[in-house]
Coordinates of N, CA, C and O in Angstrom, one line a residue:
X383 N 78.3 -13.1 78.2 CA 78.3 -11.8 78.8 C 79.0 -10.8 77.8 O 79.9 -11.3 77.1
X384 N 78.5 -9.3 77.8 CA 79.4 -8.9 77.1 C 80.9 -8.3 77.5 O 81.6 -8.5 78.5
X385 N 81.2 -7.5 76.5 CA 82.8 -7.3 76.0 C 83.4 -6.5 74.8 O 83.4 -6.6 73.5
X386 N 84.0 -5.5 75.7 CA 84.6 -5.0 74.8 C 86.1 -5.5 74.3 O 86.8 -5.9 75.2
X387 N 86.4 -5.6 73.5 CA 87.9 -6.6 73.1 C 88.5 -5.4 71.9 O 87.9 -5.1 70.8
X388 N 89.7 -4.9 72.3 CA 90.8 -4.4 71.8 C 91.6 -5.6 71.0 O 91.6 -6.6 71.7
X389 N 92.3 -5.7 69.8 CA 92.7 -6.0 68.9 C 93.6 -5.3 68.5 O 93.5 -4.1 68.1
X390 N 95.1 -6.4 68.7 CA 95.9 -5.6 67.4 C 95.4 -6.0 66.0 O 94.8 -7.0 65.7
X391 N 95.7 -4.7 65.1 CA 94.9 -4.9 63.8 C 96.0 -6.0 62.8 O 95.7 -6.7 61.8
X392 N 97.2 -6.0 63.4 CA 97.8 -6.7 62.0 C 97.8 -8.4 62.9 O 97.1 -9.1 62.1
X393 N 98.0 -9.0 63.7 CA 98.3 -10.3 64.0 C 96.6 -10.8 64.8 O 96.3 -12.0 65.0
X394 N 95.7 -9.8 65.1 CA 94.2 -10.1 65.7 C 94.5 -10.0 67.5 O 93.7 -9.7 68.4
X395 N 96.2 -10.5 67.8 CA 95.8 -10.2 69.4 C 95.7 -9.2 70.0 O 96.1 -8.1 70.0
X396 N 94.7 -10.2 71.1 CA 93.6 -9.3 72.6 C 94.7 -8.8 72.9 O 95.7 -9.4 72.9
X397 N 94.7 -7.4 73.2 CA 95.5 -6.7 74.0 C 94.9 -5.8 75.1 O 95.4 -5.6 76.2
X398 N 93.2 -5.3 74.5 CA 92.9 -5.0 75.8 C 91.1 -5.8 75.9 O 90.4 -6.1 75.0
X399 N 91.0 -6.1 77.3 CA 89.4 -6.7 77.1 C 88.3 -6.1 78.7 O 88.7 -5.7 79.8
X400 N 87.4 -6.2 78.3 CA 87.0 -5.2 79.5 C 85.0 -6.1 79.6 O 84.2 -6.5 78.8
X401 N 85.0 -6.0 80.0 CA 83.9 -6.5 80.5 C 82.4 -5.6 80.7 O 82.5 -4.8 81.6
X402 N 81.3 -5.5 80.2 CA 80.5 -4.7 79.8 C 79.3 -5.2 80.8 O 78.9 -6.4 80.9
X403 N 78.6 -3.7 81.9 CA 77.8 -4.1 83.0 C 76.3 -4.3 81.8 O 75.3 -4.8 82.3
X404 N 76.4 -4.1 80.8 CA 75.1 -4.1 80.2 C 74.7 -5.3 79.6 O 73.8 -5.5 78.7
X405 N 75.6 -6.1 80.2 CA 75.6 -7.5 79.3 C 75.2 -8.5 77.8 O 74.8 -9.6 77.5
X406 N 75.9 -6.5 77.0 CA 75.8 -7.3 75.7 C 76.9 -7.0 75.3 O 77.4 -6.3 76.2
X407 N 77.8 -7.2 74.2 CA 78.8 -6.3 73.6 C 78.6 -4.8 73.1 O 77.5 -4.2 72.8
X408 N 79.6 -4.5 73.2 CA 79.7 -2.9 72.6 C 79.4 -2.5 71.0 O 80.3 -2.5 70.1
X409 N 78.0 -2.2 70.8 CA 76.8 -2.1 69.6 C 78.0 -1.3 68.5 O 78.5 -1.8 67.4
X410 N 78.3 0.3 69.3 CA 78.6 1.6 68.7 C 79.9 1.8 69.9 O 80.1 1.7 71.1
X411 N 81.0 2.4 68.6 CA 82.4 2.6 69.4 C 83.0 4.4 69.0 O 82.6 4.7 67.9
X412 N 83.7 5.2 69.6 CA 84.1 6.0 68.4 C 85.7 5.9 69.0 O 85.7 5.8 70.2
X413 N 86.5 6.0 68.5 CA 88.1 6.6 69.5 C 87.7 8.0 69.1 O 87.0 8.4 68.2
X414 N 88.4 8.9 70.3 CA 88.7 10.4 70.3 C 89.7 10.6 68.8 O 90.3 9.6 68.4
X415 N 89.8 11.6 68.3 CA 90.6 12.4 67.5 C 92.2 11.8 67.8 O 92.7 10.9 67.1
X416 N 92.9 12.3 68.8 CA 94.0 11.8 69.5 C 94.2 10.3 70.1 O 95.3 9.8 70.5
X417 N 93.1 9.7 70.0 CA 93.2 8.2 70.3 C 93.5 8.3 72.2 O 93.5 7.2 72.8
X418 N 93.7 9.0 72.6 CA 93.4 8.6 74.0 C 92.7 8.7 74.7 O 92.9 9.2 75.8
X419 N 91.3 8.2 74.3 CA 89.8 7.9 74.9 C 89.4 7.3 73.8 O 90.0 7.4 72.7
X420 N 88.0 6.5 74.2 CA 87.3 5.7 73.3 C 86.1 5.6 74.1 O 86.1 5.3 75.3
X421 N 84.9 5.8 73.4 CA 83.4 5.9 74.0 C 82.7 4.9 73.2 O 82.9 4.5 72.0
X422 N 81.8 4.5 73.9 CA 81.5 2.2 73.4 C 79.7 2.2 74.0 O 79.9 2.5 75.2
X423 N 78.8 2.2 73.9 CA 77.4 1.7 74.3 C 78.4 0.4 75.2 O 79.4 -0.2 75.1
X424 N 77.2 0.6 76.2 CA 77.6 -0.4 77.3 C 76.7 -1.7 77.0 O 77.1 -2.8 77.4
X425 N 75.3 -1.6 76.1 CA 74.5 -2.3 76.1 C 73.1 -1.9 76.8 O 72.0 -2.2 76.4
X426 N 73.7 -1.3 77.8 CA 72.1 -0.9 78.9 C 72.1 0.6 79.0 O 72.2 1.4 80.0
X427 N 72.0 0.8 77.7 CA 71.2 2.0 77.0 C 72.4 3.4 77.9 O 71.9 4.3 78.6
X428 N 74.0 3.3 77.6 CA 74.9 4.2 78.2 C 76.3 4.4 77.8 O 76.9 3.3 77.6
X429 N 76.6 4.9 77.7 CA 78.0 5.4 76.7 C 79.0 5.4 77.8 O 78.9 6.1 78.8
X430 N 80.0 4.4 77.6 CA 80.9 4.7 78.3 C 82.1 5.5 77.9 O 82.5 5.1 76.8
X431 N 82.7 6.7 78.6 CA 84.5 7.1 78.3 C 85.4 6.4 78.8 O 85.3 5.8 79.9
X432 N 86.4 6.4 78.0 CA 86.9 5.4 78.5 C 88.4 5.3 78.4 O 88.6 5.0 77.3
X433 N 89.7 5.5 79.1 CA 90.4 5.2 78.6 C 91.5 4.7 77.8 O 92.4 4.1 78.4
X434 N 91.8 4.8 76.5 CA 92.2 3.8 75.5 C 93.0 3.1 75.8 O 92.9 2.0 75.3
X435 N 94.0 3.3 76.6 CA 94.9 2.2 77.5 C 95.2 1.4 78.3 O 96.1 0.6 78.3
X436 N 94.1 1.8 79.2 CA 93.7 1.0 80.1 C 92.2 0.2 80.5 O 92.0 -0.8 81.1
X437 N 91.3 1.1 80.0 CA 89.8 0.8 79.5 C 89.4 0.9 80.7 O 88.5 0.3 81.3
X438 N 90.3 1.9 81.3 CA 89.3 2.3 82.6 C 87.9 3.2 82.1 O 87.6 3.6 80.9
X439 N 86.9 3.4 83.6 CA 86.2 4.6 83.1 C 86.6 5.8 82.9 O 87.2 6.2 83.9
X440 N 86.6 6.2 82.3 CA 86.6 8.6 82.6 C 84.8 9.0 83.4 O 84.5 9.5 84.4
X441 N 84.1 8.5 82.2 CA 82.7 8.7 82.6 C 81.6 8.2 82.2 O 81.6 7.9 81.0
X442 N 81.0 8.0 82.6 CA 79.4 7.2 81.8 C 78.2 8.0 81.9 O 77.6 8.3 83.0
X443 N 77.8 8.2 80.4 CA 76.6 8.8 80.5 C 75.5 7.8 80.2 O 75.7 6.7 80.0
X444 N 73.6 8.8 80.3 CA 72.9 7.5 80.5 C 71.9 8.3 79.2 O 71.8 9.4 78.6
X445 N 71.5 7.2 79.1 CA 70.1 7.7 77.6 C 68.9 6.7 77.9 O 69.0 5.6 78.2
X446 N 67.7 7.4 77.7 CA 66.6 6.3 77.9 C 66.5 5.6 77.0 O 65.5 4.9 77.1
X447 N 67.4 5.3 75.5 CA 67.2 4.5 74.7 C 68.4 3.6 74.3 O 69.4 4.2 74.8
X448 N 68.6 2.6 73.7 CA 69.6 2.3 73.3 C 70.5 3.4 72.3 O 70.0 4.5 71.8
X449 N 71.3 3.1 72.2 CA 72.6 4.0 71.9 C 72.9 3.5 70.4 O 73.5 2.5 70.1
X450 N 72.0 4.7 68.9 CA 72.3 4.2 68.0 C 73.7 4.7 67.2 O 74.1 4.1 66.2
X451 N 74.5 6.1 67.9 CA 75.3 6.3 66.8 C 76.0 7.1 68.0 O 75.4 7.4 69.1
X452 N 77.6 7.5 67.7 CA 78.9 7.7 68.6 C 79.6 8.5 68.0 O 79.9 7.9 67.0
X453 N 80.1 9.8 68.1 CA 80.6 10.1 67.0 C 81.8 11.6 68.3 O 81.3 12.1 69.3
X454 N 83.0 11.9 67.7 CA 83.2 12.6 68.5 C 83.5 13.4 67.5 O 83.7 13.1 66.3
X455 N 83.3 15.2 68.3 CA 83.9 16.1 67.3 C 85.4 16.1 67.3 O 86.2 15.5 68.0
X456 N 86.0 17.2 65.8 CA 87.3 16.9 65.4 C 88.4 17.4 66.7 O 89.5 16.9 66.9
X457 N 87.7 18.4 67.5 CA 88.9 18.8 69.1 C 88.6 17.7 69.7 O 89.4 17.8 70.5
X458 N 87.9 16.3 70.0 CA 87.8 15.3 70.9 C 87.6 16.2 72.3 O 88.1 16.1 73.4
X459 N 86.5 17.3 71.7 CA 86.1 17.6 73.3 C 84.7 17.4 73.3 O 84.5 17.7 74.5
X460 N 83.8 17.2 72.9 CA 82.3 16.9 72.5 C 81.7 15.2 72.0 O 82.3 14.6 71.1
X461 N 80.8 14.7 72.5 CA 80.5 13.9 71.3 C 79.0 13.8 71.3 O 78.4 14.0 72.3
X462 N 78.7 13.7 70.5 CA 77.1 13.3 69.3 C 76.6 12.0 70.0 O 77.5 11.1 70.4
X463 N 75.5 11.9 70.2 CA 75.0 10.9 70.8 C 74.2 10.3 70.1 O 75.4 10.1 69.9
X464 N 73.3 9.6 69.4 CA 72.3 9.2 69.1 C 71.0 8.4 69.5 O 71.1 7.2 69.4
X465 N 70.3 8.6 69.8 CA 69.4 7.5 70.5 C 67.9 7.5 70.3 O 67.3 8.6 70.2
X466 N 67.3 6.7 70.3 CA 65.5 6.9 69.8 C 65.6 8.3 69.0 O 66.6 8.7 68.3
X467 N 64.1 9.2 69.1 CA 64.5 10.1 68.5 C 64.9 11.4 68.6 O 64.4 12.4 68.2
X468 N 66.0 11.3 69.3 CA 67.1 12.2 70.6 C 68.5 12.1 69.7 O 69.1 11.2 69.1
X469 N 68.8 13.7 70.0 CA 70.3 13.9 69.7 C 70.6 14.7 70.9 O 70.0 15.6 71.4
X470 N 72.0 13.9 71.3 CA 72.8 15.0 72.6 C 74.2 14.8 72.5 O 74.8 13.8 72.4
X471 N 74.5 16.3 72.5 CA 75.2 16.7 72.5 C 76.4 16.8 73.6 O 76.5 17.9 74.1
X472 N 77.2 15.9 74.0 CA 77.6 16.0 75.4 C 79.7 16.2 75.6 O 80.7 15.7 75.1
X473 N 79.3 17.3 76.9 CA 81.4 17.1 77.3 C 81.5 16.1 78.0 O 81.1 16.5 79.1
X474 N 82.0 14.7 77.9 CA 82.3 14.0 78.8 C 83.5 14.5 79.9 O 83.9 13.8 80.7
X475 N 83.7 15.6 79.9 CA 84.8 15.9 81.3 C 84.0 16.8 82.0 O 84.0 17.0 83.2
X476 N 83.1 17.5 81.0 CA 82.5 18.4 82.5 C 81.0 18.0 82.9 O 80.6 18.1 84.1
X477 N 80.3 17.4 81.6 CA 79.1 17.0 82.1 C 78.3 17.4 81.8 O 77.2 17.0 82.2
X478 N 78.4 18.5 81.2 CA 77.2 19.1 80.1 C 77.0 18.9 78.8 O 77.9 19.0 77.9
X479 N 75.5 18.6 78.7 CA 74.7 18.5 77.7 C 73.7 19.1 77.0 O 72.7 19.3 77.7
X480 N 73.6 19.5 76.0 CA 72.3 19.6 75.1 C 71.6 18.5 74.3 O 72.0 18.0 73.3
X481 N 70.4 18.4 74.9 CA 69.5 17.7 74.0 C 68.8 18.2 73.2 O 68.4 19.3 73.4
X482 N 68.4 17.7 72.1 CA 67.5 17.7 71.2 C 66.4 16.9 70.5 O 66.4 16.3 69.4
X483 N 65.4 17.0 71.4 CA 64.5 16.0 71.1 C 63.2 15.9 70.2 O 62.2 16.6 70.4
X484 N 63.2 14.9 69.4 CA 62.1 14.7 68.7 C 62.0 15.8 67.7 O 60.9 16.2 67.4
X485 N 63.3 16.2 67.2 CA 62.8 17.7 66.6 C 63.4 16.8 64.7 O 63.7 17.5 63.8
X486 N 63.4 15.4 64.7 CA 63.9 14.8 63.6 C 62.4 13.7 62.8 O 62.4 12.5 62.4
X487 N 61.3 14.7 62.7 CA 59.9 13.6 62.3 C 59.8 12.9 63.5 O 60.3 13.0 64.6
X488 N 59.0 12.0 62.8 CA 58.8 10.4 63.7 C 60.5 9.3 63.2 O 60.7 8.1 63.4
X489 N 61.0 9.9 62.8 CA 62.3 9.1 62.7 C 63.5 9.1 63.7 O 64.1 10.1 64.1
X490 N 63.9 7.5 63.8 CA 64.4 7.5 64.7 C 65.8 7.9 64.1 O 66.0 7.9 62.9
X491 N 66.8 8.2 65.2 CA 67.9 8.4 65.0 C 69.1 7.3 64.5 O 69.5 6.7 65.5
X492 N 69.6 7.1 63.4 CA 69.9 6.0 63.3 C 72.0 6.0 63.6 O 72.6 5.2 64.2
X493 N 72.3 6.9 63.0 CA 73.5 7.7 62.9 C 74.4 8.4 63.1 O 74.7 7.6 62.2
X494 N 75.4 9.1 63.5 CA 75.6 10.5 63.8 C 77.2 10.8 63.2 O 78.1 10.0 63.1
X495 N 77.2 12.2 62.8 CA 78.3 12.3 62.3 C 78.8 14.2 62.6 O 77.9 15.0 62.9
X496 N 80.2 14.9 62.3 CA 80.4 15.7 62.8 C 81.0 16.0 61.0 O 81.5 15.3 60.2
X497 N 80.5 17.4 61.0 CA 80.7 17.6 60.0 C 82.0 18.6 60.2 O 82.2 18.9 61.3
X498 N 83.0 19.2 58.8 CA 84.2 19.9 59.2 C 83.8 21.3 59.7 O 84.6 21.8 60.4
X499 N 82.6 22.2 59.4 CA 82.0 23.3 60.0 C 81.6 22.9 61.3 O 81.0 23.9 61.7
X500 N 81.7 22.1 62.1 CA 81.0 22.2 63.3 C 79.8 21.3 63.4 O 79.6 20.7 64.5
X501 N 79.0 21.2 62.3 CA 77.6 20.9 62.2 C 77.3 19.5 62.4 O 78.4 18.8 62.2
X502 N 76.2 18.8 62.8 CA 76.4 17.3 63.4 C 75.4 17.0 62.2 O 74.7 17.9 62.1
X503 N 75.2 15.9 61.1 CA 75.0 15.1 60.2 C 74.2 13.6 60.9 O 74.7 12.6 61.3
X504 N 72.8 13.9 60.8 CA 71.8 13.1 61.8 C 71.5 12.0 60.3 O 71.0 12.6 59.3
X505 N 71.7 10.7 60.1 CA 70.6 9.7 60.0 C 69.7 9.3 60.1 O 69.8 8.2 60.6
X506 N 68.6 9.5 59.9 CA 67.1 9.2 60.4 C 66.7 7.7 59.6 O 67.7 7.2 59.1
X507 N 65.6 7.0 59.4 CA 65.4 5.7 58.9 C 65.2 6.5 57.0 O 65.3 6.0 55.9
X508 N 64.9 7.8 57.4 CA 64.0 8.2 55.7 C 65.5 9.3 55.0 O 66.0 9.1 53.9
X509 N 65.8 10.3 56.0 CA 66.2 12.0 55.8 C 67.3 11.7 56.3 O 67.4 10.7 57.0
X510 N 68.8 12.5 56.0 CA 69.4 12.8 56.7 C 68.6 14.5 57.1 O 67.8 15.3 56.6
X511 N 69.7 14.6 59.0 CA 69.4 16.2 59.1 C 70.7 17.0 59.2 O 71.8 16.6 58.7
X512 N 70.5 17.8 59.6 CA 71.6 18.7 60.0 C 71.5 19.7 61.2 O 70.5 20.5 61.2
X513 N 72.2 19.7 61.9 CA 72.0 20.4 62.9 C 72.8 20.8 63.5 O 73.8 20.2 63.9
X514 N 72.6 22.6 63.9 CA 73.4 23.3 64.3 C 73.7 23.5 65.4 O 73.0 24.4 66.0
X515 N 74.8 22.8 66.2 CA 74.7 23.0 67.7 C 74.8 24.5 68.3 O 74.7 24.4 69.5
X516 N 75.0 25.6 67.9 CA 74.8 26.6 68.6 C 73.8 27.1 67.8 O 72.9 26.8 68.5
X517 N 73.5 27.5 67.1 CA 72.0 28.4 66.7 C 70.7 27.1 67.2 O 69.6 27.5 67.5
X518 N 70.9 25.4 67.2 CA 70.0 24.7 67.4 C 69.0 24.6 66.1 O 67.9 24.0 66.3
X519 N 69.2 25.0 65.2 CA 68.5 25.0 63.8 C 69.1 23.3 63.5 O 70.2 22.7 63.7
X520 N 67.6 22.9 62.9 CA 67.5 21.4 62.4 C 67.3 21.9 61.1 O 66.8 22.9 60.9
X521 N 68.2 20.7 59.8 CA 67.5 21.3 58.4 C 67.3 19.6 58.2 O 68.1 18.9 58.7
X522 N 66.2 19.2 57.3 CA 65.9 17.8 57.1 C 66.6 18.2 55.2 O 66.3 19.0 54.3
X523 N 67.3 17.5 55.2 CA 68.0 16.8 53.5 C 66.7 16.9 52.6 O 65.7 16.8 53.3
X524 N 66.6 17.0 51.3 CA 65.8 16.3 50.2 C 66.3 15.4 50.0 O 65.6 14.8 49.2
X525 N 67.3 14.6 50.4 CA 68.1 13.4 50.2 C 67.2 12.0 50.9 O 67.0 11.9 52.1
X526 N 66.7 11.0 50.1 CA 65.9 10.5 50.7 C 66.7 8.7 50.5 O 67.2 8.1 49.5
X527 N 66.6 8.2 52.0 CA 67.1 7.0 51.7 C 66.8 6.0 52.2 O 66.6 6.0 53.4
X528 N 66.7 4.7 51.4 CA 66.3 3.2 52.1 C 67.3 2.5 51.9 O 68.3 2.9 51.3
X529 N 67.1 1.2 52.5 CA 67.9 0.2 53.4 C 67.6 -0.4 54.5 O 66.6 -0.6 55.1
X530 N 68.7 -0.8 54.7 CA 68.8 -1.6 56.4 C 69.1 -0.2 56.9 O 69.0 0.9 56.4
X531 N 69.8 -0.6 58.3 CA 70.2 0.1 59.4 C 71.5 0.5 58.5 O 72.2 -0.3 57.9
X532 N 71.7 2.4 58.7 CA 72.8 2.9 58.3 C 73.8 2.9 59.2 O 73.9 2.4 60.3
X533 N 74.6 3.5 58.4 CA 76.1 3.9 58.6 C 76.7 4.4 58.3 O 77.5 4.0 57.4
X534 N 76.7 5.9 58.7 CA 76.9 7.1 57.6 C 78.4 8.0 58.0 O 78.5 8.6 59.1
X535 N 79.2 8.1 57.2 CA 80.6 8.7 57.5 C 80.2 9.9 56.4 O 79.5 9.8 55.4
X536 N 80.8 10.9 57.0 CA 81.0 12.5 56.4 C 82.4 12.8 56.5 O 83.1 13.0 57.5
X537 N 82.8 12.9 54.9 CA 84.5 13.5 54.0 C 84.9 14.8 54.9 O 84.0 15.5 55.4
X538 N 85.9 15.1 55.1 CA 86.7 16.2 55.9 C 86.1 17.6 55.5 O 86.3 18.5 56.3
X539 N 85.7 17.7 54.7 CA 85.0 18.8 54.0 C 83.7 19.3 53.8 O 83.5 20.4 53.2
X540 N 82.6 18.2 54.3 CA 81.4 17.7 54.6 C 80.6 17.5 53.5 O 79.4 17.6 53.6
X541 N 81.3 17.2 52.4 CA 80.4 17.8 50.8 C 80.5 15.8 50.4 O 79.9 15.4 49.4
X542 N 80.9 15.2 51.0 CA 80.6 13.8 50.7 C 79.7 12.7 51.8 O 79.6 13.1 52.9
X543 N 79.4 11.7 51.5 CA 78.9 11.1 52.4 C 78.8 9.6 51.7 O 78.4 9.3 50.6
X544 N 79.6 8.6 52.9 CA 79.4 7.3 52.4 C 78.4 6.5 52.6 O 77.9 6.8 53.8
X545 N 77.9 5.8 52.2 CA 76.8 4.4 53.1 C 77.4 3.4 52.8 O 78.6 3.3 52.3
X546 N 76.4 2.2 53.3 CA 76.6 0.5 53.0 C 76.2 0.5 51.5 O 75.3 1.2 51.1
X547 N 76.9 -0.4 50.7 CA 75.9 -0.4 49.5 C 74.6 -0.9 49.5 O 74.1 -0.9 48.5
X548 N 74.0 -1.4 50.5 CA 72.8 -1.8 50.6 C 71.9 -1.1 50.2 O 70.9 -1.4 49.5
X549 N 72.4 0.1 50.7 CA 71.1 1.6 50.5 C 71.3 2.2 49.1 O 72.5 2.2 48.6
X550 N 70.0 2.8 48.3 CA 70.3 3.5 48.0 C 69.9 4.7 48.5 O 69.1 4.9 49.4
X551 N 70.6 5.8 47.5 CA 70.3 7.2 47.7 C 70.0 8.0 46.8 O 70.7 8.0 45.8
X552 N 68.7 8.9 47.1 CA 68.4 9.6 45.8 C 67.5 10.8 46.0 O 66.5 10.7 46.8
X553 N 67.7 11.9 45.5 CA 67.3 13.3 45.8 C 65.8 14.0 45.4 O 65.6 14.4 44.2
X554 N 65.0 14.2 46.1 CA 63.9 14.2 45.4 C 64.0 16.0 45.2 O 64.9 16.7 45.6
X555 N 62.8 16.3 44.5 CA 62.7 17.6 43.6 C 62.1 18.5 44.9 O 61.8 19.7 44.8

């Protein structure tokens, strides 16, 4: 069954462990900014909020797809969703959302990241995008990339970006 499992980082012990209705483990995790919330794929395609202390719920949202990427903005009042080829935008305390769907090719969403302007940093299987949650303007990268399944972090200043070395990356004209 699955499980989410809290870890101290220096000795490995369980300190907190929580039990997942979706009966896989927790795919995608992000902690809030301040560390007192943490949002986890449940497995059955839904993001839980969550407590960081006690791993209670706060709230659970739902997506018709599995849950590929978690990401909160830098106030830990928003987070990035990822899923099939859907981005949402969601407040876990009040419950509103913006979606954005299918507006990234036929590529699925693999990713998600917050950039230091505001702007959310989409992974797709080919492109990164970019996308602006208040104007809603999508821009697709020349940046073109293969691999496995990503995993994409954006530097505090949004002008860097890490991967797996698996992938490479490279800029077409």
């Amino acid at each position: 069954s699955g499980a989410l499992v809290i870890r101290n980082s220096e000795n490995g012990e369980v300190l907190l462990q929580r039990k997942l209705a979706g009966g896989d483990d927790a795919k995608e995790l992000a902690w809030s900014p301040e560390g007192s919330q943490m949002a986890c794929s449940d497995g059955a395609q839904a993001v839980l909020v969550l407590d960081s202390k006690t791993l209670e719920t706060i709230t659970r949202l739902t997506a018709p797809d599995p849950i590929l990427g978690i990401h909160w903005d830098a106030e830990g009042k928003r987070l990035a969703l990822g899923h099939g080829r859907t981005l949402v935008i969601s407040n876990p305390i009040t419950g509103e959302s913006k979606v954005f769907e299918r507006k990234f090719s036929k590529q699925p969403v693999m990713d998600v990241d917050w950039s230091s302007d505001g702007k959310i940093i989409i992974t797709g299987s080919v492109n990164f995008f970019i996308v602006d949650p208040v104007t809603e303007d999508v821009t697709r990268s020349t940046t073109i990339l293969t691999g496995h399944r990503l995993d994409v972090d954006i530097d505090e200043n949004g002008s860097r970006v890490a991967l797996p070395s698996s992938c490479l990356l490279y800029t077409s004209d």
